[in-house]
Short mmCIF file of C-alpha atoms in Angstrom, two decimals:
data_model
loop_
_atom_site.label_atom_id
_atom_site.label_comp_id
_atom_site.label_asym_id
_atom_site.label_seq_id
_atom_site.Cartn_x
_atom_site.Cartn_y
_atom_site.Cartn_z
CA MET A 2 59.61 165.21 11.61
CA GLY A 3 59.80 162.17 9.35
CA TRP A 4 58.82 162.00 5.59
CA PRO A 5 55.58 161.44 4.60
CA MET A 6 54.29 157.80 4.03
CA CYS A 7 53.82 157.00 -0.04
CA LEU A 8 50.98 155.93 -0.41
CA VAL A 9 52.66 154.06 -3.79
CA PRO A 10 52.75 149.90 -3.54
CA ALA A 11 56.60 149.40 -3.92
CA LYS A 12 56.16 147.63 -7.38
CA CYS A 13 53.97 150.64 -8.91
CA ARG A 14 56.09 152.94 -8.31
CA LEU A 15 59.01 150.37 -9.53
CA ASN A 16 56.86 149.52 -12.83
CA LYS A 17 56.70 153.23 -13.13
CA ARG A 18 60.32 154.43 -12.71
CA PHE A 19 61.58 151.24 -15.34
CA PRO A 20 58.65 150.16 -17.60
CA THR A 21 58.75 146.63 -18.42
CA VAL A 22 59.71 146.46 -22.67
CA LYS A 23 59.05 142.99 -23.81
CA ALA A 24 61.07 141.79 -26.97
CA ALA A 25 59.90 141.90 -30.44
CA VAL A 26 59.71 137.75 -31.67
CA ARG A 27 60.56 138.13 -35.84
CA GLY A 28 60.36 135.37 -37.81
CA VAL A 29 63.16 134.87 -40.33
CA THR A 30 61.26 136.22 -43.88
CA ARG A 31 61.62 134.90 -47.01
CA LEU A 32 64.17 137.22 -47.94
CA GLU A 33 67.25 136.38 -45.55
CA PHE A 34 66.15 133.17 -45.89
CA LEU A 35 66.32 133.41 -50.16
CA LEU A 36 70.19 135.30 -49.36
CA VAL A 37 71.33 132.40 -46.62
CA LEU A 38 70.14 129.65 -48.97
CA SER A 39 71.97 131.63 -52.54
CA ILE A 40 75.37 132.48 -50.40
CA VAL A 41 74.62 128.05 -49.41
CA PHE A 42 74.80 127.30 -52.81
CA LEU A 43 77.34 130.23 -54.01
CA ASN A 44 79.85 128.37 -52.18
CA VAL A 45 79.11 125.12 -53.26
CA ALA A 46 79.05 125.75 -56.60
CA ILE A 47 83.11 127.65 -55.40
CA PHE A 48 84.49 125.01 -54.03
CA LEU A 49 82.78 122.17 -55.83
CA PRO A 50 84.95 121.11 -58.21
CA PHE A 51 88.55 122.26 -56.11
CA VAL A 52 87.00 119.20 -54.04
CA VAL A 53 85.59 116.99 -57.24
CA ARG A 54 89.14 118.00 -58.69
CA SER A 55 90.93 117.07 -55.31
CA ARG A 56 89.62 113.87 -55.21
CA ASP A 57 90.13 113.17 -59.13
CA ALA A 58 93.67 113.94 -58.85
CA ALA A 59 94.67 111.50 -55.60
CA ARG A 60 92.44 108.50 -57.41
CA ARG A 61 94.98 109.57 -60.62
CA ALA A 62 98.08 109.18 -58.39
CA GLU A 63 96.74 105.82 -56.63
CA CYS A 64 96.75 104.79 -60.43
CA LYS A 65 99.93 105.58 -61.41
CA ASN A 66 101.63 104.29 -58.60
CA ASN A 67 99.44 101.13 -59.05
CA LEU A 68 102.21 101.08 -62.50
CA LYS A 69 104.66 101.89 -61.35
CA GLN A 70 104.68 99.11 -58.98
CA VAL A 71 103.63 96.48 -62.37
CA GLY A 72 107.13 98.14 -64.37
CA LEU A 73 108.79 97.61 -60.83
CA ALA A 74 107.91 93.64 -61.25
CA LEU A 75 108.69 94.06 -63.90
CA ALA A 76 112.12 94.58 -64.08
CA ASN A 77 112.15 92.43 -61.07
CA TYR A 78 111.67 89.64 -63.19
CA HIS A 79 113.75 90.99 -66.25
CA ASP A 80 116.25 90.55 -64.28
CA ASN A 81 115.49 87.08 -63.10
CA PHE A 82 115.15 85.57 -67.06
CA ALA A 83 116.69 88.08 -68.48
CA ALA A 84 113.84 88.67 -70.85
CA PHE A 85 109.92 89.96 -70.13
CA PRO A 86 107.35 87.44 -69.86
CA SER A 87 105.25 86.69 -72.59
CA GLY A 88 102.24 88.71 -73.39
CA PHE A 89 101.07 85.14 -73.35
CA GLU A 90 101.90 81.13 -73.62
CA VAL A 91 100.20 79.16 -76.97
CA ASN A 92 101.68 75.63 -76.76
CA PRO A 93 103.08 74.54 -80.02
CA ASN A 94 100.98 71.08 -79.95
CA GLY A 95 98.73 70.23 -76.69
CA ASN A 96 96.94 71.94 -73.98
CA TYR A 97 95.88 76.08 -74.74
CA LEU A 98 97.75 77.92 -72.13
CA GLY A 99 96.63 81.13 -72.53
CA TRP A 100 98.58 82.09 -69.33
CA GLY A 101 99.98 86.68 -69.30
CA TRP A 102 102.24 88.37 -68.26
CA ASN A 103 100.09 90.36 -65.09
CA LEU A 104 99.86 86.92 -64.19
CA LYS A 105 103.97 85.72 -64.16
CA ILE A 106 104.60 88.99 -62.28
CA LEU A 107 103.05 88.48 -59.29
CA PRO A 108 105.78 86.79 -57.71
CA TYR A 109 106.95 90.90 -57.95
CA SER A 110 104.93 92.23 -56.11
CA ASP A 111 102.26 91.30 -52.88
CA ALA A 112 100.34 88.37 -54.50
CA ALA A 113 102.89 85.35 -54.59
CA ASP A 114 100.64 83.64 -53.09
CA VAL A 115 97.85 83.55 -55.56
CA TYR A 116 100.34 83.09 -57.90
CA HIS A 117 101.57 80.44 -55.88
CA ARG A 118 98.03 78.38 -55.96
CA ILE A 119 97.67 79.38 -60.04
CA GLU A 120 101.19 77.60 -60.50
CA PRO A 121 100.95 73.67 -60.11
CA HIS A 122 97.87 74.25 -62.71
CA PHE A 123 100.79 75.73 -65.46
CA ALA A 124 100.44 72.75 -67.54
CA ASN A 125 96.71 72.57 -67.47
CA GLY A 126 96.15 76.06 -69.35
CA ILE A 127 93.04 78.42 -67.49
CA HIS A 128 91.00 76.30 -68.84
CA GLY A 129 92.37 73.30 -65.71
CA LEU A 130 91.81 76.55 -62.75
CA LYS A 131 87.46 75.34 -63.25
CA ASP A 132 88.19 73.26 -60.25
CA VAL A 133 91.15 76.00 -58.70
CA PRO A 134 89.10 77.70 -55.53
CA ASN A 135 89.71 80.74 -54.49
CA TRP A 136 92.10 81.35 -57.01
CA ASN A 137 90.90 84.01 -59.03
CA ARG A 138 90.85 86.66 -56.44
CA GLN A 139 90.41 90.50 -57.32
CA LEU A 140 93.83 92.82 -56.80
CA SER A 141 93.43 96.25 -55.71
CA SER A 142 96.97 96.74 -56.49
CA LEU A 143 94.96 96.13 -60.36
CA CYS A 144 92.35 97.76 -60.04
CA CYS A 145 92.42 102.16 -61.22
CA PRO A 146 90.71 103.83 -58.35
CA SER A 147 88.46 105.54 -61.12
CA ASP A 148 87.31 102.87 -62.65
CA THR A 149 84.16 101.42 -60.01
CA ASP A 150 82.85 99.36 -62.40
CA VAL A 151 86.30 97.88 -61.76
CA GLU A 152 83.44 95.00 -59.99
CA LYS A 153 81.05 94.34 -62.05
CA VAL A 154 83.30 90.61 -64.20
CA PRO A 155 81.24 89.44 -67.33
CA HIS A 156 81.36 85.93 -68.26
CA ALA A 157 84.31 85.45 -70.90
CA MET A 158 84.41 82.08 -72.69
CA VAL A 159 87.73 79.77 -72.28
CA VAL A 160 89.64 77.56 -74.55
CA THR A 161 89.15 73.93 -73.53
CA GLY A 162 90.40 71.98 -77.02
CA LYS A 163 94.07 71.52 -77.71
CA VAL A 164 96.39 73.15 -79.71
CA ILE A 165 98.27 71.73 -83.12
CA ASP A 166 101.44 72.89 -84.78
CA GLY A 167 100.14 76.37 -82.79
CA VAL A 168 96.72 76.63 -83.73
CA VAL A 169 94.28 76.67 -81.76
CA ALA A 170 91.74 73.51 -82.53
CA ALA A 171 88.51 75.50 -83.28
CA GLY A 172 84.79 74.65 -81.40
CA THR A 173 86.71 74.61 -78.65
CA GLN A 174 85.65 77.52 -76.60
CA ASN A 175 82.84 76.07 -74.12
CA TRP A 176 84.06 76.77 -70.72
CA GLN A 177 82.56 80.00 -69.80
CA SER A 178 84.28 81.85 -66.43
CA ARG A 179 84.18 85.03 -64.09
CA LEU A 180 87.47 85.98 -64.94
CA PRO A 181 89.84 88.37 -62.12
CA ARG A 182 89.33 92.00 -63.76
CA SER A 183 92.83 94.33 -64.55
CA SER A 184 92.65 97.50 -65.30
CA TYR A 185 96.28 97.91 -67.51
CA VAL A 186 96.80 95.80 -70.35
CA GLY A 187 99.99 95.08 -72.16
CA ASN A 188 101.13 97.52 -74.69
CA ALA A 189 100.98 94.59 -78.02
CA GLY A 190 102.22 97.83 -80.33
CA TYR A 191 100.42 98.06 -83.69
CA LEU A 192 100.21 96.50 -86.94
CA GLN A 193 100.77 97.99 -90.70
CA LEU A 194 98.14 99.69 -92.83
CA GLU A 195 96.52 95.60 -94.42
CA ALA A 196 96.51 94.72 -91.03
CA GLY A 197 95.58 96.55 -88.11
CA GLY A 198 93.62 99.60 -87.76
CA ILE A 199 91.34 99.19 -90.57
CA GLN A 200 90.41 95.42 -91.42
CA TYR A 201 92.21 93.31 -93.95
CA ASN A 202 89.26 91.21 -96.40
CA SER A 203 91.41 88.32 -97.49
CA ALA A 204 89.29 87.68 -99.32
CA ALA A 205 89.11 90.42 -102.09
CA THR A 206 91.07 91.58 -103.00
CA PRO A 207 94.82 92.93 -101.51
CA THR A 208 93.15 96.72 -101.59
CA SER A 209 89.76 96.10 -100.30
CA ILE A 210 89.38 97.72 -96.59
CA VAL A 211 86.81 97.75 -94.10
CA PRO A 212 86.92 100.63 -91.61
CA LEU A 213 86.54 99.30 -88.59
CA MET A 214 84.04 100.85 -85.81
CA ASN A 215 86.23 98.91 -82.51
CA ALA A 216 88.90 101.12 -81.03
CA GLY A 217 92.40 99.11 -81.60
CA SER A 218 91.86 95.97 -83.38
CA LEU A 219 94.21 94.06 -82.67
CA GLY A 220 94.92 93.73 -86.21
CA ASN A 221 91.69 91.73 -86.61
CA VAL A 222 92.37 88.16 -85.44
CA GLY A 223 90.75 85.54 -86.21
CA VAL A 224 91.39 82.41 -87.77
CA VAL A 225 91.22 84.05 -91.45
CA GLN A 226 94.26 86.54 -91.09
CA SER A 227 97.69 84.38 -91.87
CA PRO A 228 98.91 83.17 -89.02
CA ARG A 229 101.51 85.46 -88.82
CA TYR A 230 98.76 88.03 -87.67
CA ARG A 231 96.26 85.42 -86.42
CA TYR A 232 97.49 85.25 -82.79
CA CYS A 233 98.96 88.68 -82.15
CA ASP A 234 102.51 88.02 -82.82
CA GLN A 235 104.90 89.92 -81.12
CA LYS A 236 107.31 90.60 -84.25
CA SER A 237 104.62 91.66 -86.12
CA PHE A 238 103.12 93.87 -83.97
CA ARG A 239 106.09 94.83 -82.70
CA GLY A 240 105.07 96.13 -79.17
CA PHE A 241 106.07 95.00 -75.77
CA PHE A 242 103.88 92.22 -75.64
CA GLY A 243 102.43 89.06 -78.24
CA GLN A 244 102.20 85.47 -78.16
CA ASN A 245 105.03 83.53 -76.44
CA SER A 246 106.93 86.85 -76.99
CA HIS A 247 110.72 87.30 -75.28
CA VAL A 248 111.29 91.66 -74.76
CA ARG A 249 114.53 92.10 -73.66
CA TYR A 250 115.98 95.64 -73.19
CA ARG A 251 118.15 95.83 -75.74
CA ASP A 252 115.96 95.18 -78.33
CA VAL A 253 113.76 98.11 -77.59
CA THR A 254 115.83 100.19 -79.85
CA ASP A 255 113.85 103.35 -79.55
CA GLY A 256 114.74 103.34 -75.65
CA THR A 257 112.62 102.36 -72.67
CA SER A 258 111.78 105.65 -71.95
CA ASN A 259 110.29 106.26 -75.74
CA THR A 260 108.41 103.02 -75.86
CA LEU A 261 105.00 101.47 -73.90
CA SER A 262 104.68 99.03 -72.25
CA VAL A 263 101.28 98.98 -69.92
CA GLY A 264 99.35 101.37 -70.44
CA GLU A 265 94.93 101.23 -68.63
CA ARG A 266 91.90 99.83 -70.21
CA TYR A 267 88.37 100.71 -69.03
CA SER A 268 85.53 98.88 -68.13
CA PRO A 269 83.25 99.39 -70.83
CA ALA A 270 79.78 100.85 -68.61
CA ASP A 271 77.79 98.30 -70.26
CA ALA A 272 78.59 94.60 -67.44
CA THR A 273 76.18 92.74 -69.22
CA ALA A 274 77.77 93.09 -72.28
CA SER A 275 80.00 90.36 -74.00
CA ALA A 276 83.45 90.48 -72.45
CA THR A 277 85.41 92.57 -75.21
CA GLY A 278 86.96 95.56 -73.93
CA TYR A 279 88.00 94.10 -69.90
CA GLY A 280 91.10 93.64 -69.10
CA THR A 281 91.59 90.87 -66.68
CA TRP A 282 95.22 89.91 -64.88
CA ILE A 283 94.95 85.73 -65.61
CA GLY A 284 95.95 86.07 -69.53
CA VAL A 285 94.36 85.33 -72.50
CA PRO A 286 91.41 83.11 -72.57
CA ASP A 287 90.90 82.77 -76.18
CA CYS A 288 93.11 83.93 -78.29
CA THR A 289 91.54 83.12 -81.46
CA ASN A 290 89.64 86.42 -81.53
CA ALA A 291 90.10 90.02 -80.47
CA GLN A 292 87.87 90.03 -77.37
CA GLY A 293 89.63 87.40 -76.07
CA LEU A 294 93.06 89.47 -76.83
CA ALA A 295 91.69 92.26 -75.49
CA MET A 296 91.42 90.40 -71.62
CA SER A 297 95.77 90.85 -71.78
CA LEU A 298 96.66 93.01 -74.35
CA GLY A 299 95.49 96.50 -75.41
CA ASP A 300 96.28 98.41 -79.20
CA ALA A 301 97.41 102.01 -80.53
CA SER A 302 95.58 101.82 -83.60
CA LEU A 303 93.97 104.43 -82.83
CA ARG A 304 93.48 107.36 -80.09
CA ILE A 305 92.98 106.89 -76.61
CA ASN A 306 89.27 107.14 -74.44
CA ILE A 307 88.46 106.46 -78.63
CA GLY A 308 84.72 105.02 -76.94
CA MET A 309 84.12 108.51 -74.11
CA PRO A 310 81.92 109.36 -73.24
CA PHE A 311 79.85 106.41 -73.96
CA ARG A 312 82.95 104.36 -72.65
CA GLU A 313 81.80 101.72 -76.07
CA GLN A 314 83.44 98.76 -75.52
CA THR A 315 87.67 99.09 -76.49
CA THR A 316 90.51 96.85 -77.25
CA GLY A 317 93.62 99.82 -77.30
CA PHE A 318 93.57 101.77 -74.52
CA GLY A 319 91.58 104.58 -72.31
CA SER A 320 91.03 105.44 -68.90
CA LEU A 321 88.24 106.99 -66.55
CA HIS A 322 91.04 109.76 -65.41
CA GLU A 323 89.84 113.44 -67.35
CA GLY A 324 91.72 113.84 -70.53
CA GLY A 325 93.86 110.80 -70.82
CA ALA A 326 94.86 107.56 -69.25
CA ASN A 327 97.97 106.32 -67.56
CA PHE A 328 100.34 104.08 -69.40
CA ALA A 329 104.38 102.91 -67.44
CA LEU A 330 107.18 102.78 -69.83
CA GLY A 331 109.40 100.55 -70.63
CA ASP A 332 112.33 101.94 -67.69
CA GLY A 333 109.12 102.12 -65.03
CA SER A 334 108.29 105.49 -65.33
CA VAL A 335 105.17 106.40 -65.29
CA ARG A 336 102.96 109.28 -67.86
CA CYS A 337 99.48 110.31 -68.58
CA LEU A 338 98.86 110.80 -72.15
CA SER A 339 96.58 112.67 -73.25
CA GLN A 340 93.30 112.02 -75.12
CA LYS A 341 94.12 114.51 -77.79
CA ILE A 342 98.20 113.13 -78.72
CA GLU A 343 98.00 112.26 -82.65
CA THR A 344 97.64 108.81 -83.33
CA VAL A 345 100.70 108.38 -85.45
CA LEU A 346 103.28 110.28 -82.57
CA PHE A 347 101.32 107.44 -80.24
CA ARG A 348 101.22 104.37 -82.82
CA TYR A 349 105.23 105.27 -82.48
CA LEU A 350 105.76 104.93 -78.93
CA SER A 351 103.90 101.42 -79.02
CA VAL A 352 107.02 99.94 -80.88
CA ILE A 353 109.75 99.06 -80.02
CA ASN A 354 112.35 99.30 -83.27
CA ASP A 355 110.86 101.55 -85.70
CA GLY A 356 113.30 104.28 -85.16
CA SER A 357 111.97 107.21 -84.86
CA TYR A 358 112.60 107.76 -80.97
CA GLN A 359 109.49 109.50 -80.06
CA SER A 360 109.77 111.29 -76.70
CA PRO A 361 106.17 110.87 -74.70
CA GLN A 362 104.49 114.38 -73.39
CA GLY A 363 102.99 113.69 -70.47
CA LYS A 364 102.77 114.13 -66.48
#
């Protein structure tokens, strides 16, 4: 006898033994969303400073490498001419020149073609470049990567007249030009109390002094000063560079490893302001005031980064690196000096022959 036939359909029997279970679909709760979001923000807060710090370290290293190349070019120039280039050139009589130290070392860099384009116009001075096409090229090797405003170049006044018996004719600064920028200016040293760091009023009594608000006055240069101080004479400022200077290794009696040659200059935040504080590799377009001199030179009258965090205009030294600025020394080495360095020590380091033999403490 066979098995009795099951009258229940197979589908029903299957569902009875193995009931179908439908998974419940549930959304993410607000608490879970906030928890995930807080974890993301926590990770960002933890790792972002490391990312920013590493980027700044990379930019600082690139800036140091730029200065090392500048130091090497200066050494090569000295090997060929037995002296470092002039801070800037002024003819005793004739056209105002203004060519700076940075231009003169371009043949020893990757921008030799720029130098050779300008060289035929040396006798005419910076003013003679107004009709020369494509001379004012921005050179990345002379720009600090941390200075994002380095491309903002204001107009600068350029001397167009003559020099008579070493004195620049008055009222001849009337050609405006957009000069190529540089983040690195030559160390001019500093003047003594009566003529640098604080303003000396020659019209009043010799004891009348007025503190300067600007960082590094370059001796309050200008026509009110005697010829000795007027155009940043190297023998008065005692730095690596000055008007018609020709400093040799043997002149640096404090030691090349103890003396600053070139330092950083940050761009002012307001690009629409006057050109004071902006650096250029072409030279000094106008040596009759601190604005023009500071485009190629800097002095150590006041401390590093005096204008931070507002980045006010300065004729001294400073950078957008955190806590200090990079400097090339006379021996070609590069150090980052802290903005907390004592002003007296900073001045010692800026002078080539003060007998202090101070050594820079920096990385």
